[in-house]
Amino acid sequence: MAKVNTDGSSWGNPGISGCSGILRNSRGWDIGSFSAPLGTQTSFYAELIGAILTIAITWSNGWTNLWLQCDSSMVMQAFANSKIIPWHLRNLWLNCKTRLLEMNFRVSHIFREGNCAADKVANMGLAAASFKWWQNAPH
């Protein structure tokens, strides 16, 4: 099972945004991390793209067991009600939902205080030039 903590960051709403994910295996060992710059977006967009990228990465690596944790209650609601997805993200979201049909998937909320590592990596995405992948969590 891959357990992934995701986060989105936005300096302003809308503002300069980024997202991240920290992936760990069932023993809690790092199996990778990512951050991505998103340009000027809303905080919900940043949080949602973090979840979307996580699902795409785990699916493309053939990891069929995924536990996603995020600190956004709106993202949690999106899994239950796709009607809150902005229209410009609808195709990406539908692709994710289709991929999840092939996976053993769980999503849960984590308080912001417990998600500080993902928050730090998301902030790295704010100033990055492009998507960044690390084999281990960055320092």
mmCIF file of N, CA and C in Angstrom:
data_model
loop_
_atom_site.group_PDB
_atom_site.id
_atom_site.type_symbol
_atom_site.label_atom_id
_atom_site.label_comp_id
_atom_site.label_asym_id
_atom_site.label_seq_id
_atom_site.Cartn_x
_atom_site.Cartn_y
_atom_site.Cartn_z
ATOM 1 N N MET A 1 0.845 -1.189 0.000
ATOM 2 C CA MET A 1 0.000 0.000 0.000
ATOM 3 C C MET A 1 0.878 1.235 0.000
ATOM 4 N N ALA A 2 0.511 2.204 -0.793
ATOM 5 C CA ALA A 2 1.160 3.516 -0.770
ATOM 6 C C ALA A 2 0.271 4.456 0.034
ATOM 7 N N LYS A 3 0.871 5.123 0.996
ATOM 8 C CA LYS A 3 0.166 6.152 1.757
ATOM 9 C C LYS A 3 0.760 7.479 1.314
ATOM 10 N N VAL A 4 -0.093 8.380 0.906
ATOM 11 C CA VAL A 4 0.372 9.654 0.364
ATOM 12 C C VAL A 4 -0.284 10.801 1.110
ATOM 13 N N ASN A 5 0.546 11.709 1.590
ATOM 14 C CA ASN A 5 0.059 12.965 2.145
ATOM 15 C C ASN A 5 0.193 14.007 1.058
ATOM 16 N N THR A 6 -0.911 14.672 0.739
ATOM 17 C CA THR A 6 -0.891 15.709 -0.283
ATOM 18 C C THR A 6 -1.215 17.053 0.347
ATOM 19 N N ASP A 7 -0.805 18.100 -0.354
ATOM 20 C CA ASP A 7 -1.138 19.446 0.085
ATOM 21 C C ASP A 7 -1.078 20.386 -1.107
ATOM 22 N N GLY A 8 -1.789 21.465 -0.991
ATOM 23 C CA GLY A 8 -1.743 22.548 -1.959
ATOM 24 C C GLY A 8 -1.428 23.822 -1.213
ATOM 25 N N SER A 9 -0.771 24.734 -1.901
ATOM 26 C CA SER A 9 -0.404 25.997 -1.277
ATOM 27 C C SER A 9 -0.712 27.128 -2.242
ATOM 28 N N SER A 10 -1.264 28.195 -1.721
ATOM 29 C CA SER A 10 -1.587 29.348 -2.553
ATOM 30 C C SER A 10 -1.328 30.615 -1.759
ATOM 31 N N TRP A 11 -0.468 31.466 -2.269
ATOM 32 C CA TRP A 11 -0.209 32.755 -1.630
ATOM 33 C C TRP A 11 -1.227 33.741 -2.152
ATOM 34 N N GLY A 12 -2.352 33.797 -1.489
ATOM 35 C CA GLY A 12 -3.501 34.561 -1.956
ATOM 36 C C GLY A 12 -4.534 33.579 -2.474
ATOM 37 N N ASN A 13 -5.723 34.055 -2.710
ATOM 38 C CA ASN A 13 -6.764 33.155 -3.192
ATOM 39 C C ASN A 13 -7.667 33.887 -4.174
ATOM 40 N N PRO A 14 -7.290 33.973 -5.447
ATOM 41 C CA PRO A 14 -6.191 33.264 -6.096
ATOM 42 C C PRO A 14 -4.839 33.944 -5.855
ATOM 43 N N GLY A 15 -3.803 33.156 -6.070
ATOM 44 C CA GLY A 15 -2.431 33.619 -5.928
ATOM 45 C C GLY A 15 -1.479 32.576 -6.481
ATOM 46 N N ILE A 16 -0.178 32.858 -6.358
ATOM 47 C CA ILE A 16 0.835 31.909 -6.815
ATOM 48 C C ILE A 16 0.639 30.611 -6.040
ATOM 49 N N SER A 17 0.549 29.487 -6.764
ATOM 50 C CA SER A 17 0.165 28.218 -6.144
ATOM 51 C C SER A 17 1.113 27.087 -6.503
ATOM 52 N N GLY A 18 1.110 26.074 -5.652
ATOM 53 C CA GLY A 18 1.866 24.854 -5.884
ATOM 54 C C GLY A 18 1.200 23.716 -5.137
ATOM 55 N N CYS A 19 1.614 22.494 -5.442
ATOM 56 C CA CYS A 19 1.060 21.333 -4.752
ATOM 57 C C CYS A 19 2.155 20.310 -4.538
ATOM 58 N N SER A 20 1.843 19.302 -3.706
ATOM 59 C CA SER A 20 2.854 18.296 -3.392
ATOM 60 C C SER A 20 2.205 16.986 -2.990
ATOM 61 N N GLY A 21 3.048 15.972 -2.932
ATOM 62 C CA GLY A 21 2.674 14.674 -2.393
ATOM 63 C C GLY A 21 3.911 13.998 -1.852
ATOM 64 N N ILE A 22 3.772 13.355 -0.700
ATOM 65 C CA ILE A 22 4.856 12.571 -0.106
ATOM 66 C C ILE A 22 4.348 11.136 -0.010
ATOM 67 N N LEU A 23 4.999 10.231 -0.738
ATOM 68 C CA LEU A 23 4.567 8.848 -0.842
ATOM 69 C C LEU A 23 5.407 7.958 0.059
ATOM 70 N N ARG A 24 4.721 7.091 0.806
ATOM 71 C CA ARG A 24 5.397 6.136 1.682
ATOM 72 C C ARG A 24 4.799 4.751 1.460
ATOM 73 N N ASN A 25 5.616 3.716 1.711
ATOM 74 C CA ASN A 25 5.100 2.355 1.592
ATOM 75 C C ASN A 25 4.443 1.925 2.899
ATOM 76 N N SER A 26 4.019 0.674 2.985
ATOM 77 C CA SER A 26 3.293 0.193 4.159
ATOM 78 C C SER A 26 4.142 0.175 5.424
ATOM 79 N N ARG A 27 5.447 0.278 5.279
ATOM 80 C CA ARG A 27 6.337 0.336 6.441
ATOM 81 C C ARG A 27 6.690 1.771 6.835
ATOM 82 N N GLY A 28 6.165 2.736 6.091
ATOM 83 C CA GLY A 28 6.424 4.132 6.390
ATOM 84 C C GLY A 28 7.681 4.691 5.743
ATOM 85 N N TRP A 29 8.309 3.934 4.855
ATOM 86 C CA TRP A 29 9.524 4.382 4.185
ATOM 87 C C TRP A 29 9.164 5.207 2.951
ATOM 88 N N ASP A 30 9.956 6.243 2.710
ATOM 89 C CA ASP A 30 9.738 7.082 1.531
ATOM 90 C C ASP A 30 9.897 6.269 0.256
ATOM 91 N N ILE A 31 8.945 6.456 -0.660
ATOM 92 C CA ILE A 31 9.078 5.871 -1.999
ATOM 93 C C ILE A 31 9.053 6.961 -3.060
ATOM 94 N N GLY A 32 8.948 8.216 -2.627
ATOM 95 C CA GLY A 32 9.015 9.340 -3.551
ATOM 96 C C GLY A 32 8.231 10.535 -3.052
ATOM 97 N N SER A 33 8.558 11.671 -3.615
ATOM 98 C CA SER A 33 7.867 12.924 -3.304
ATOM 99 C C SER A 33 7.837 13.774 -4.562
ATOM 100 N N PHE A 34 6.846 14.654 -4.642
ATOM 101 C CA PHE A 34 6.783 15.569 -5.774
ATOM 102 C C PHE A 34 6.286 16.928 -5.328
ATOM 103 N N SER A 35 6.647 17.916 -6.120
ATOM 104 C CA SER A 35 6.044 19.242 -6.007
ATOM 105 C C SER A 35 5.839 19.757 -7.424
ATOM 106 N N ALA A 36 4.862 20.633 -7.566
ATOM 107 C CA ALA A 36 4.555 21.174 -8.889
ATOM 108 C C ALA A 36 4.091 22.618 -8.762
ATOM 109 N N PRO A 37 4.634 23.509 -9.590
ATOM 110 C CA PRO A 37 4.114 24.873 -9.626
ATOM 111 C C PRO A 37 2.819 24.888 -10.424
ATOM 112 N N LEU A 38 1.885 25.739 -10.020
ATOM 113 C CA LEU A 38 0.578 25.768 -10.686
ATOM 114 C C LEU A 38 0.210 27.143 -11.223
ATOM 115 N N GLY A 39 1.112 28.110 -11.103
ATOM 116 C CA GLY A 39 0.781 29.456 -11.559
ATOM 117 C C GLY A 39 -0.173 30.129 -10.594
ATOM 118 N N THR A 40 -0.976 31.032 -11.090
ATOM 119 C CA THR A 40 -1.946 31.741 -10.253
ATOM 120 C C THR A 40 -3.247 30.946 -10.237
ATOM 121 N N GLN A 41 -3.567 30.397 -9.066
ATOM 122 C CA GLN A 41 -4.746 29.560 -8.904
ATOM 123 C C GLN A 41 -5.339 29.775 -7.521
ATOM 124 N N THR A 42 -6.479 29.143 -7.278
ATOM 125 C CA THR A 42 -7.111 29.188 -5.959
ATOM 126 C C THR A 42 -6.522 28.084 -5.079
ATOM 127 N N SER A 43 -6.758 28.189 -3.796
ATOM 128 C CA SER A 43 -6.271 27.158 -2.879
ATOM 129 C C SER A 43 -6.970 25.817 -3.142
ATOM 130 N N PHE A 44 -8.259 25.830 -3.470
ATOM 131 C CA PHE A 44 -8.959 24.584 -3.778
ATOM 132 C C PHE A 44 -8.356 23.907 -5.000
ATOM 133 N N TYR A 45 -8.049 24.678 -6.033
ATOM 134 C CA TYR A 45 -7.412 24.145 -7.233
ATOM 135 C C TYR A 45 -6.091 23.464 -6.863
ATOM 136 N N ALA A 46 -5.270 24.132 -6.054
ATOM 137 C CA ALA A 46 -3.970 23.580 -5.666
ATOM 138 C C ALA A 46 -4.136 22.277 -4.888
ATOM 139 N N GLU A 47 -5.057 22.250 -3.951
ATOM 140 C CA GLU A 47 -5.307 21.036 -3.162
ATOM 141 C C GLU A 47 -5.806 19.904 -4.061
ATOM 142 N N LEU A 48 -6.707 20.220 -4.965
ATOM 143 C CA LEU A 48 -7.294 19.210 -5.846
ATOM 144 C C LEU A 48 -6.271 18.652 -6.825
ATOM 145 N N ILE A 49 -5.442 19.500 -7.398
ATOM 146 C CA ILE A 49 -4.407 19.029 -8.322
ATOM 147 C C ILE A 49 -3.411 18.143 -7.593
ATOM 148 N N GLY A 50 -3.116 18.442 -6.328
ATOM 149 C CA GLY A 50 -2.251 17.557 -5.549
ATOM 150 C C GLY A 50 -2.817 16.150 -5.474
ATOM 151 N N ALA A 51 -4.124 16.036 -5.244
ATOM 152 C CA ALA A 51 -4.780 14.720 -5.197
ATOM 153 C C ALA A 51 -4.798 14.070 -6.576
ATOM 154 N N ILE A 52 -5.095 14.841 -7.605
ATOM 155 C CA ILE A 52 -5.149 14.314 -8.975
ATOM 156 C C ILE A 52 -3.783 13.781 -9.409
ATOM 157 N N LEU A 53 -2.724 14.551 -9.150
ATOM 158 C CA LEU A 53 -1.376 14.097 -9.518
ATOM 159 C C LEU A 53 -0.988 12.842 -8.743
ATOM 160 N N THR A 54 -1.359 12.782 -7.490
ATOM 161 C CA THR A 54 -1.063 11.602 -6.680
ATOM 162 C C THR A 54 -1.700 10.354 -7.279
ATOM 163 N N ILE A 55 -2.957 10.456 -7.645
ATOM 164 C CA ILE A 55 -3.652 9.314 -8.232
ATOM 165 C C ILE A 55 -3.014 8.918 -9.558
ATOM 166 N N ALA A 56 -2.661 9.895 -10.370
ATOM 167 C CA ALA A 56 -2.024 9.615 -11.665
ATOM 168 C C ALA A 56 -0.657 8.943 -11.473
ATOM 169 N N ILE A 57 0.126 9.422 -10.518
ATOM 170 C CA ILE A 57 1.462 8.861 -10.282
ATOM 171 C C ILE A 57 1.369 7.429 -9.767
ATOM 172 N N THR A 58 0.516 7.203 -8.784
ATOM 173 C CA THR A 58 0.421 5.847 -8.236
ATOM 174 C C THR A 58 -0.134 4.876 -9.279
ATOM 175 N N TRP A 59 -1.115 5.310 -10.039
ATOM 176 C CA TRP A 59 -1.696 4.451 -11.070
ATOM 177 C C TRP A 59 -0.662 4.116 -12.149
ATOM 178 N N SER A 60 0.102 5.127 -12.587
ATOM 179 C CA SER A 60 1.093 4.888 -13.654
ATOM 180 C C SER A 60 2.246 4.004 -13.186
ATOM 181 N N ASN A 61 2.489 3.939 -11.877
ATOM 182 C CA ASN A 61 3.519 3.055 -11.334
ATOM 183 C C ASN A 61 2.982 1.660 -11.015
ATOM 184 N N GLY A 62 1.699 1.450 -11.240
ATOM 185 C CA GLY A 62 1.115 0.142 -10.996
ATOM 186 C C GLY A 62 0.822 -0.145 -9.533
ATOM 187 N N TRP A 63 0.828 0.873 -8.710
ATOM 188 C CA TRP A 63 0.519 0.704 -7.288
ATOM 189 C C TRP A 63 -1.005 0.734 -7.153
ATOM 190 N N THR A 64 -1.572 -0.394 -6.840
ATOM 191 C CA THR A 64 -3.028 -0.512 -6.840
ATOM 192 C C THR A 64 -3.661 -0.262 -5.479
ATOM 193 N N ASN A 65 -2.873 -0.130 -4.445
ATOM 194 C CA ASN A 65 -3.381 0.167 -3.107
ATOM 195 C C ASN A 65 -2.938 1.571 -2.719
ATOM 196 N N LEU A 66 -3.889 2.463 -2.549
ATOM 197 C CA LEU A 66 -3.567 3.865 -2.258
ATOM 198 C C LEU A 66 -4.409 4.381 -1.101
ATOM 199 N N TRP A 67 -3.721 4.975 -0.137
ATOM 200 C CA TRP A 67 -4.371 5.691 0.960
ATOM 201 C C TRP A 67 -3.921 7.143 0.841
ATOM 202 N N LEU A 68 -4.836 8.013 0.484
ATOM 203 C CA LEU A 68 -4.548 9.428 0.313
ATOM 204 C C LEU A 68 -5.025 10.185 1.548
ATOM 205 N N GLN A 69 -4.140 10.978 2.122
ATOM 206 C CA GLN A 69 -4.500 11.847 3.245
ATOM 207 C C GLN A 69 -4.280 13.281 2.819
ATOM 208 N N CYS A 70 -5.257 14.133 3.091
ATOM 209 C CA CYS A 70 -5.120 15.553 2.791
ATOM 210 C C CYS A 70 -5.770 16.370 3.892
ATOM 211 N N ASP A 71 -5.391 17.626 3.956
ATOM 212 C CA ASP A 71 -5.946 18.498 5.000
ATOM 213 C C ASP A 71 -7.046 19.410 4.476
ATOM 214 N N SER A 72 -7.541 19.129 3.280
ATOM 215 C CA SER A 72 -8.594 19.943 2.674
ATOM 216 C C SER A 72 -9.946 19.239 2.780
ATOM 217 N N SER A 73 -10.860 19.845 3.511
ATOM 218 C CA SER A 73 -12.197 19.258 3.609
ATOM 219 C C SER A 73 -12.925 19.339 2.262
ATOM 220 N N MET A 74 -12.593 20.334 1.436
ATOM 221 C CA MET A 74 -13.204 20.448 0.107
ATOM 222 C C MET A 74 -12.792 19.287 -0.797
ATOM 223 N N VAL A 75 -11.533 18.883 -0.732
ATOM 224 C CA VAL A 75 -11.090 17.731 -1.528
ATOM 225 C C VAL A 75 -11.812 16.478 -1.051
ATOM 226 N N MET A 76 -11.958 16.338 0.257
ATOM 227 C CA MET A 76 -12.698 15.202 0.797
ATOM 228 C C MET A 76 -14.129 15.195 0.243
ATOM 229 N N GLN A 77 -14.763 16.349 0.190
ATOM 230 C CA GLN A 77 -16.118 16.453 -0.345
ATOM 231 C C GLN A 77 -16.165 16.113 -1.827
ATOM 232 N N ALA A 78 -15.096 16.461 -2.560
ATOM 233 C CA ALA A 78 -15.062 16.203 -4.001
ATOM 234 C C ALA A 78 -15.145 14.712 -4.315
ATOM 235 N N PHE A 79 -14.560 13.879 -3.469
ATOM 236 C CA PHE A 79 -14.646 12.438 -3.708
ATOM 237 C C PHE A 79 -16.066 11.925 -3.533
ATOM 238 N N ALA A 80 -16.843 12.597 -2.717
ATOM 239 C CA ALA A 80 -18.239 12.200 -2.498
ATOM 240 C C ALA A 80 -19.202 12.876 -3.472
ATOM 241 N N ASN A 81 -18.835 14.068 -3.968
ATOM 242 C CA ASN A 81 -19.733 14.852 -4.811
ATOM 243 C C ASN A 81 -18.935 15.560 -5.906
ATOM 244 N N SER A 82 -18.877 14.952 -7.079
ATOM 245 C CA SER A 82 -18.093 15.504 -8.191
ATOM 246 C C SER A 82 -18.645 16.821 -8.728
ATOM 247 N N LYS A 83 -19.844 17.206 -8.301
ATOM 248 C CA LYS A 83 -20.436 18.450 -8.792
ATOM 249 C C LYS A 83 -19.673 19.686 -8.329
ATOM 250 N N ILE A 84 -18.847 19.568 -7.304
ATOM 251 C CA ILE A 84 -18.099 20.737 -6.830
ATOM 252 C C ILE A 84 -16.786 20.936 -7.589
ATOM 253 N N ILE A 85 -16.468 20.031 -8.520
ATOM 254 C CA ILE A 85 -15.241 20.147 -9.312
ATOM 255 C C ILE A 85 -15.416 21.267 -10.339
ATOM 256 N N PRO A 86 -14.483 22.221 -10.393
ATOM 257 C CA PRO A 86 -14.573 23.277 -11.414
ATOM 258 C C PRO A 86 -14.578 22.671 -12.817
ATOM 259 N N TRP A 87 -15.293 23.303 -13.729
ATOM 260 C CA TRP A 87 -15.474 22.743 -15.068
ATOM 261 C C TRP A 87 -14.146 22.509 -15.782
ATOM 262 N N HIS A 88 -13.144 23.384 -15.567
ATOM 263 C CA HIS A 88 -11.870 23.228 -16.285
ATOM 264 C C HIS A 88 -11.026 22.067 -15.749
ATOM 265 N N LEU A 89 -11.432 21.469 -14.635
ATOM 266 C CA LEU A 89 -10.749 20.286 -14.107
ATOM 267 C C LEU A 89 -11.582 19.017 -14.266
ATOM 268 N N ARG A 90 -12.747 19.137 -14.867
ATOM 269 C CA ARG A 90 -13.677 18.007 -14.934
ATOM 270 C C ARG A 90 -13.079 16.797 -15.636
ATOM 271 N N ASN A 91 -12.396 16.960 -16.780
ATOM 272 C CA ASN A 91 -11.821 15.813 -17.488
ATOM 273 C C ASN A 91 -10.734 15.133 -16.670
ATOM 274 N N LEU A 92 -9.853 15.931 -16.051
ATOM 275 C CA LEU A 92 -8.820 15.348 -15.193
ATOM 276 C C LEU A 92 -9.447 14.567 -14.043
ATOM 277 N N TRP A 93 -10.484 15.127 -13.449
ATOM 278 C CA TRP A 93 -11.149 14.474 -12.331
ATOM 279 C C TRP A 93 -11.810 13.164 -12.769
ATOM 280 N N LEU A 94 -12.493 13.177 -13.908
ATOM 281 C CA LEU A 94 -13.135 11.961 -14.402
ATOM 282 C C LEU A 94 -12.111 10.880 -14.720
ATOM 283 N N ASN A 95 -10.942 11.275 -15.251
ATOM 284 C CA ASN A 95 -9.861 10.314 -15.483
ATOM 285 C C ASN A 95 -9.406 9.688 -14.168
ATOM 286 N N CYS A 96 -9.280 10.510 -13.134
ATOM 287 C CA CYS A 96 -8.884 10.003 -11.815
ATOM 288 C C CYS A 96 -9.919 9.026 -11.272
ATOM 289 N N LYS A 97 -11.171 9.391 -11.366
ATOM 290 C CA LYS A 97 -12.228 8.519 -10.852
ATOM 291 C C LYS A 97 -12.231 7.175 -11.596
ATOM 292 N N THR A 98 -11.937 7.198 -12.883
ATOM 293 C CA THR A 98 -11.854 5.962 -13.660
ATOM 294 C C THR A 98 -10.673 5.119 -13.188
ATOM 295 N N ARG A 99 -9.526 5.745 -12.958
ATOM 296 C CA ARG A 99 -8.354 5.022 -12.456
ATOM 297 C C ARG A 99 -8.626 4.410 -11.094
ATOM 298 N N LEU A 100 -9.365 5.112 -10.262
ATOM 299 C CA LEU A 100 -9.651 4.618 -8.915
ATOM 300 C C LEU A 100 -10.496 3.342 -8.935
ATOM 301 N N LEU A 101 -11.246 3.119 -10.011
ATOM 302 C CA LEU A 101 -12.029 1.890 -10.133
ATOM 303 C C LEU A 101 -11.130 0.660 -10.196
ATOM 304 N N GLU A 102 -9.878 0.850 -10.627
ATOM 305 C CA GLU A 102 -8.920 -0.249 -10.732
ATOM 306 C C GLU A 102 -8.032 -0.357 -9.493
ATOM 307 N N MET A 103 -8.301 0.457 -8.488
ATOM 308 C CA MET A 103 -7.437 0.513 -7.312
ATOM 309 C C MET A 103 -8.226 0.235 -6.039
ATOM 310 N N ASN A 104 -7.505 -0.195 -5.022
ATOM 311 C CA ASN A 104 -8.032 -0.257 -3.669
ATOM 312 C C ASN A 104 -7.709 1.107 -3.062
ATOM 313 N N PHE A 105 -8.700 1.972 -2.944
ATOM 314 C CA PHE A 105 -8.483 3.380 -2.619
ATOM 315 C C PHE A 105 -9.175 3.768 -1.330
ATOM 316 N N ARG A 106 -8.474 4.562 -0.551
ATOM 317 C CA ARG A 106 -9.021 5.135 0.680
ATOM 318 C C ARG A 106 -8.567 6.585 0.759
ATOM 319 N N VAL A 107 -9.448 7.465 1.174
ATOM 320 C CA VAL A 107 -9.094 8.867 1.380
ATOM 321 C C VAL A 107 -9.517 9.252 2.795
ATOM 322 N N SER A 108 -8.666 10.007 3.465
ATOM 323 C CA SER A 108 -9.000 10.456 4.816
ATOM 324 C C SER A 108 -8.436 11.849 5.054
ATOM 325 N N HIS A 109 -9.046 12.504 6.022
ATOM 326 C CA HIS A 109 -8.636 13.849 6.398
ATOM 327 C C HIS A 109 -7.529 13.779 7.441
ATOM 328 N N ILE A 110 -6.589 14.694 7.344
ATOM 329 C CA ILE A 110 -5.563 14.858 8.359
ATOM 330 C C ILE A 110 -5.546 16.333 8.730
ATOM 331 N N PHE A 111 -5.396 16.631 9.995
ATOM 332 C CA PHE A 111 -5.325 18.030 10.402
ATOM 333 C C PHE A 111 -4.058 18.665 9.861
ATOM 334 N N ARG A 112 -4.127 19.946 9.623
ATOM 335 C CA ARG A 112 -3.013 20.700 9.060
ATOM 336 C C ARG A 112 -1.710 20.474 9.839
ATOM 337 N N GLU A 113 -1.817 20.383 11.153
ATOM 338 C CA GLU A 113 -0.632 20.194 11.987
ATOM 339 C C GLU A 113 0.060 18.858 11.712
ATOM 340 N N GLY A 114 -0.684 17.862 11.292
ATOM 341 C CA GLY A 114 -0.112 16.557 10.976
ATOM 342 C C GLY A 114 0.375 16.436 9.550
ATOM 343 N N ASN A 115 0.166 17.472 8.760
ATOM 344 C CA ASN A 115 0.503 17.449 7.334
ATOM 345 C C ASN A 115 1.617 18.440 7.001
ATOM 346 N N CYS A 116 2.439 18.775 7.985
ATOM 347 C CA CYS A 116 3.419 19.850 7.784
ATOM 348 C C CYS A 116 4.500 19.484 6.769
ATOM 349 N N ALA A 117 4.878 18.201 6.661
ATOM 350 C CA ALA A 117 5.899 17.829 5.673
ATOM 351 C C ALA A 117 5.388 18.079 4.253
ATOM 352 N N ALA A 118 4.149 17.681 3.973
ATOM 353 C CA ALA A 118 3.565 17.922 2.646
ATOM 354 C C ALA A 118 3.411 19.419 2.391
ATOM 355 N N ASP A 119 3.107 20.176 3.425
ATOM 356 C CA ASP A 119 2.991 21.634 3.305
ATOM 357 C C ASP A 119 4.321 22.253 2.896
ATOM 358 N N LYS A 120 5.398 21.811 3.517
ATOM 359 C CA LYS A 120 6.735 22.343 3.178
ATOM 360 C C LYS A 120 7.081 22.048 1.725
ATOM 361 N N VAL A 121 6.786 20.831 1.273
ATOM 362 C CA VAL A 121 7.095 20.468 -0.112
ATOM 363 C C VAL A 121 6.197 21.238 -1.080
ATOM 364 N N ALA A 122 4.934 21.472 -0.715
ATOM 365 C CA ALA A 122 4.042 22.270 -1.565
ATOM 366 C C ALA A 122 4.570 23.686 -1.713
ATOM 367 N N ASN A 123 5.109 24.244 -0.645
ATOM 368 C CA ASN A 123 5.691 25.587 -0.724
ATOM 369 C C ASN A 123 6.906 25.621 -1.639
ATOM 370 N N MET A 124 7.621 24.497 -1.750
ATOM 371 C CA MET A 124 8.743 24.422 -2.694
ATOM 372 C C MET A 124 8.232 24.529 -4.123
ATOM 373 N N GLY A 125 7.028 24.046 -4.362
ATOM 374 C CA GLY A 125 6.437 24.109 -5.694
ATOM 375 C C GLY A 125 6.065 25.515 -6.120
ATOM 376 N N LEU A 126 5.875 26.411 -5.153
ATOM 377 C CA LEU A 126 5.505 27.789 -5.487
ATOM 378 C C LEU A 126 6.551 28.474 -6.358
ATOM 379 N N ALA A 127 7.819 28.221 -6.057
ATOM 380 C CA ALA A 127 8.903 28.903 -6.763
ATOM 381 C C ALA A 127 9.583 28.026 -7.811
ATOM 382 N N ALA A 128 9.137 26.786 -7.959
ATOM 383 C CA ALA A 128 9.781 25.866 -8.898
ATOM 384 C C ALA A 128 9.457 26.239 -10.340
ATOM 385 N N ALA A 129 10.346 25.858 -11.236
ATOM 386 C CA ALA A 129 10.139 26.121 -12.654
ATOM 387 C C ALA A 129 9.248 25.059 -13.298
ATOM 388 N N SER A 130 9.263 23.846 -12.740
ATOM 389 C CA SER A 130 8.483 22.762 -13.318
ATOM 390 C C SER A 130 8.265 21.669 -12.267
ATOM 391 N N PHE A 131 7.543 20.628 -12.663
ATOM 392 C CA PHE A 131 7.302 19.478 -11.803
ATOM 393 C C PHE A 131 8.632 18.912 -11.322
ATOM 394 N N LYS A 132 8.719 18.576 -10.049
ATOM 395 C CA LYS A 132 9.949 18.030 -9.475
ATOM 396 C C LYS A 132 9.619 16.734 -8.747
ATOM 397 N N TRP A 133 10.413 15.686 -8.996
ATOM 398 C CA TRP A 133 10.264 14.395 -8.338
ATOM 399 C C TRP A 133 11.528 14.081 -7.563
ATOM 400 N N TRP A 134 11.367 13.603 -6.340
ATOM 401 C CA TRP A 134 12.476 13.156 -5.513
ATOM 402 C C TRP A 134 12.244 11.693 -5.166
ATOM 403 N N GLN A 135 13.286 10.891 -5.151
ATOM 404 C CA GLN A 135 13.173 9.495 -4.722
ATOM 405 C C GLN A 135 12.893 9.411 -3.227
ATOM 406 N N ASN A 136 13.417 10.361 -2.454
ATOM 407 C CA ASN A 136 13.182 10.462 -1.027
ATOM 408 C C ASN A 136 12.655 11.859 -0.736
ATOM 409 N N ALA A 137 12.016 12.012 0.387
ATOM 410 C CA ALA A 137 11.502 13.332 0.753
ATOM 411 C C ALA A 137 12.649 14.332 0.837
ATOM 412 N N PRO A 138 12.492 15.537 0.269
ATOM 413 C CA PRO A 138 13.558 16.538 0.355
ATOM 414 C C PRO A 138 13.727 17.027 1.799
ATOM 415 N N HIS A 139 14.903 17.540 2.082
ATOM 416 C CA HIS A 139 15.190 18.024 3.439
ATOM 417 C C HIS A 139 14.471 19.328 3.712
#
